[in-house]
Amino acid sequence: MFGLPAETVLLVFGFPVFWIVYTIVFLYRSRDWRNEKLEDDVS
């Protein structure tokens, strides 16, 4: 792509894509953390 070596393309485009996916998964998994913590404190 754009005449760059495959390793460079992987670093330039792969890492940001990985970080975006990681952030989305983190936000999805932690979306109810406040409700879970409140339930644990009440019981």
GROMACS .gro file of N, CA, C and O in nm:
model
  172
    1MET      N    1   0.084  -0.118   0.000
    1MET     CA    2   0.000   0.000   0.000
    1MET      C    3   0.089   0.124   0.000
    1MET      O    4   0.176   0.138   0.085
    2PHE      N    5   0.067   0.211  -0.093
    2PHE     CA    6   0.142   0.336  -0.108
    2PHE      C    7   0.292   0.311  -0.126
    2PHE      O    8   0.373   0.398  -0.097
    3GLY      N    9   0.331   0.191  -0.169
    3GLY     CA   10   0.471   0.160  -0.190
    3GLY      C   11   0.549   0.136  -0.062
    3GLY      O   12   0.673   0.132  -0.064
    4LEU      N   13   0.482   0.118   0.050
    4LEU     CA   14   0.550   0.094   0.178
    4LEU      C   15   0.564  -0.056   0.201
    4LEU      O   16   0.484  -0.135   0.154
    5PRO      N   17   0.665  -0.096   0.278
    5PRO     CA   18   0.678  -0.238   0.314
    5PRO      C   19   0.558  -0.283   0.399
    5PRO      O   20   0.496  -0.201   0.467
    6ALA      N   21   0.533  -0.410   0.395
    6ALA     CA   22   0.417  -0.464   0.467
    6ALA      C   23   0.428  -0.438   0.617
    6ALA      O   24   0.327  -0.411   0.683
    7GLU      N   25   0.547  -0.445   0.673
    7GLU     CA   26   0.564  -0.423   0.817
    7GLU      C   27   0.527  -0.280   0.855
    7GLU      O   28   0.465  -0.256   0.959
    8THR      N   29   0.563  -0.185   0.771
    8THR     CA   30   0.531  -0.045   0.798
    8THR      C   31   0.380  -0.023   0.791
    8THR      O   32   0.323   0.047   0.875
    9VAL      N   33   0.316  -0.080   0.691
    9VAL     CA   34   0.170  -0.067   0.678
    9VAL      C   35   0.103  -0.127   0.801
    9VAL      O   36   0.008  -0.068   0.855
   10LEU      N   37   0.152  -0.241   0.847
   10LEU     CA   38   0.095  -0.305   0.965
   10LEU      C   39   0.109  -0.215   1.088
   10LEU      O   40   0.015  -0.200   1.166
   11LEU      N   41   0.224  -0.154   1.105
   11LEU     CA   42   0.243  -0.066   1.221
   11LEU      C   43   0.161   0.062   1.210
   11LEU      O   44   0.102   0.107   1.308
   12VAL      N   45   0.158   0.122   1.091
   12VAL     CA   46   0.091   0.251   1.076
   12VAL      C   47  -0.060   0.237   1.084
   12VAL      O   48  -0.129   0.321   1.142
   13PHE      N   49  -0.116   0.131   1.026
   13PHE     CA   50  -0.261   0.114   1.024
   13PHE      C   51  -0.310   0.009   1.123
   13PHE      O   52  -0.420   0.022   1.176
   14GLY      N   53  -0.231  -0.092   1.148
   14GLY     CA   54  -0.275  -0.201   1.235
   14GLY      C   55  -0.286  -0.161   1.380
   14GLY      O   56  -0.384  -0.194   1.448
   15PHE      N   57  -0.188  -0.087   1.431
   15PHE     CA   58  -0.191  -0.050   1.573
   15PHE      C   59  -0.309   0.041   1.606
   15PHE      O   60  -0.379   0.016   1.704
   16PRO      N   61  -0.335   0.147   1.528
   16PRO     CA   62  -0.454   0.229   1.559
   16PRO      C   63  -0.585   0.149   1.550
   16PRO      O   64  -0.674   0.169   1.632
   17VAL      N   65  -0.595   0.061   1.453
   17VAL     CA   66  -0.716  -0.022   1.442
   17VAL      C   67  -0.729  -0.111   1.565
   17VAL      O   68  -0.837  -0.123   1.623
   18PHE      N   69  -0.619  -0.172   1.608
   18PHE     CA   70  -0.620  -0.254   1.729
   18PHE      C   71  -0.664  -0.170   1.849
   18PHE      O   72  -0.744  -0.214   1.931
   19TRP      N   73  -0.611  -0.050   1.863
   19TRP     CA   74  -0.642   0.035   1.978
   19TRP      C   75  -0.789   0.077   1.978
   19TRP      O   76  -0.853   0.080   2.084
   20ILE      N   77  -0.845   0.105   1.861
   20ILE     CA   78  -0.987   0.141   1.852
   20ILE      C   79  -1.074   0.022   1.892
   20ILE      O   80  -1.169   0.037   1.969
   21VAL      N   81  -1.042  -0.095   1.841
   21VAL     CA   82  -1.118  -0.216   1.877
   21VAL      C   83  -1.105  -0.244   2.026
   21VAL      O   84  -1.204  -0.275   2.094
   22TYR      N   85  -0.985  -0.231   2.081
   22TYR     CA   86  -0.962  -0.253   2.224
   22TYR      C   87  -1.047  -0.156   2.307
   22TYR      O   88  -1.109  -0.196   2.406
   23THR      N   89  -1.052  -0.030   2.266
   23THR     CA   90  -1.130   0.070   2.339
   23THR      C   91  -1.278   0.040   2.333
   23THR      O   92  -1.350   0.050   2.434
   24ILE      N   93  -1.327   0.001   2.217
   24ILE     CA   94  -1.469  -0.032   2.202
   24ILE      C   95  -1.506  -0.151   2.290
   24ILE      O   96  -1.608  -0.149   2.359
   25VAL      N   97  -1.421  -0.254   2.291
   25VAL     CA   98  -1.448  -0.371   2.375
   25VAL      C   99  -1.445  -0.332   2.522
   25VAL      O  100  -1.531  -0.374   2.601
   26PHE      N  101  -1.348  -0.249   2.562
   26PHE     CA  102  -1.340  -0.206   2.701
   26PHE      C  103  -1.466  -0.128   2.741
   26PHE      O  104  -1.524  -0.153   2.847
   27LEU      N  105  -1.508  -0.035   2.658
   27LEU     CA  106  -1.627   0.044   2.690
   27LEU      C  107  -1.752  -0.044   2.695
   27LEU      O  108  -1.840  -0.025   2.780
   28TYR      N  109  -1.761  -0.143   2.605
   28TYR     CA  110  -1.876  -0.232   2.604
   28TYR      C  111  -1.881  -0.317   2.731
   28TYR      O  112  -1.985  -0.333   2.794
   29ARG      N  113  -1.764  -0.370   2.771
   29ARG     CA  114  -1.761  -0.458   2.888
   29ARG      C  115  -1.777  -0.381   3.019
   29ARG      O  116  -1.824  -0.439   3.118
   30SER      N  117  -1.741  -0.255   3.023
   30SER     CA  118  -1.748  -0.179   3.148
   30SER      C  119  -1.866  -0.083   3.151
   30SER      O  120  -1.870   0.006   3.235
   31ARG      N  121  -1.964  -0.101   3.063
   31ARG     CA  122  -2.073  -0.004   3.054
   31ARG      C  123  -2.160  -0.003   3.178
   31ARG      O  124  -2.221   0.098   3.210
   32ASP      N  125  -2.170  -0.112   3.253
   32ASP     CA  126  -2.258  -0.120   3.371
   32ASP      C  127  -2.178  -0.132   3.500
   32ASP      O  128  -2.230  -0.181   3.600
   33TRP      N  129  -2.056  -0.086   3.503
   33TRP     CA  130  -1.974  -0.106   3.622
   33TRP      C  131  -2.031  -0.032   3.742
   33TRP      O  132  -2.025  -0.081   3.855
   34ARG      N  133  -2.091   0.084   3.722
   34ARG     CA  134  -2.144   0.161   3.835
   34ARG      C  135  -2.262   0.088   3.898
   34ARG      O  136  -2.273   0.079   4.020
   35ASN      N  137  -2.352   0.033   3.815
   35ASN     CA  138  -2.468  -0.040   3.868
   35ASN      C  139  -2.424  -0.164   3.944
   35ASN      O  140  -2.478  -0.195   4.049
   36GLU      N  141  -2.325  -0.236   3.891
   36GLU     CA  142  -2.277  -0.357   3.959
   36GLU      C  143  -2.213  -0.322   4.093
   36GLU      O  144  -2.233  -0.390   4.192
   37LYS      N  145  -2.138  -0.213   4.098
   37LYS     CA  146  -2.073  -0.173   4.223
   37LYS      C  147  -2.179  -0.133   4.327
   37LYS      O  148  -2.167  -0.168   4.443
   38LEU      N  149  -2.282  -0.061   4.285
   38LEU     CA  150  -2.387  -0.021   4.378
   38LEU      C  151  -2.460  -0.142   4.433
   38LEU      O  152  -2.494  -0.148   4.551
   39GLU      N  153  -2.486  -0.241   4.348
   39GLU     CA  154  -2.554  -0.362   4.395
   39GLU      C  155  -2.468  -0.437   4.495
   39GLU      O  156  -2.519  -0.490   4.593
   40ASP      N  157  -2.337  -0.441   4.474
   40ASP     CA  158  -2.248  -0.509   4.568
   40ASP      C  159  -2.244  -0.437   4.702
   40ASP      O  160  -2.237  -0.499   4.807
   41ASP      N  161  -2.249  -0.305   4.701
   41ASP     CA  162  -2.243  -0.228   4.826
   41ASP      C  163  -2.370  -0.242   4.908
   41ASP      O  164  -2.367  -0.241   5.031
   42VAL      N  165  -2.484  -0.257   4.840
   42VAL     CA  166  -2.612  -0.264   4.911
   42VAL      C  167  -2.627  -0.396   4.984
   42VAL      O  168  -2.673  -0.402   5.096
   43SER      N  169  -2.585  -0.505   4.921
   43SER     CA  170  -2.605  -0.637   4.982
   43SER      C  171  -2.501  -0.673   5.084
   43SER      O  172  -2.419  -0.605   5.125
   0.00000   0.00000   0.00000
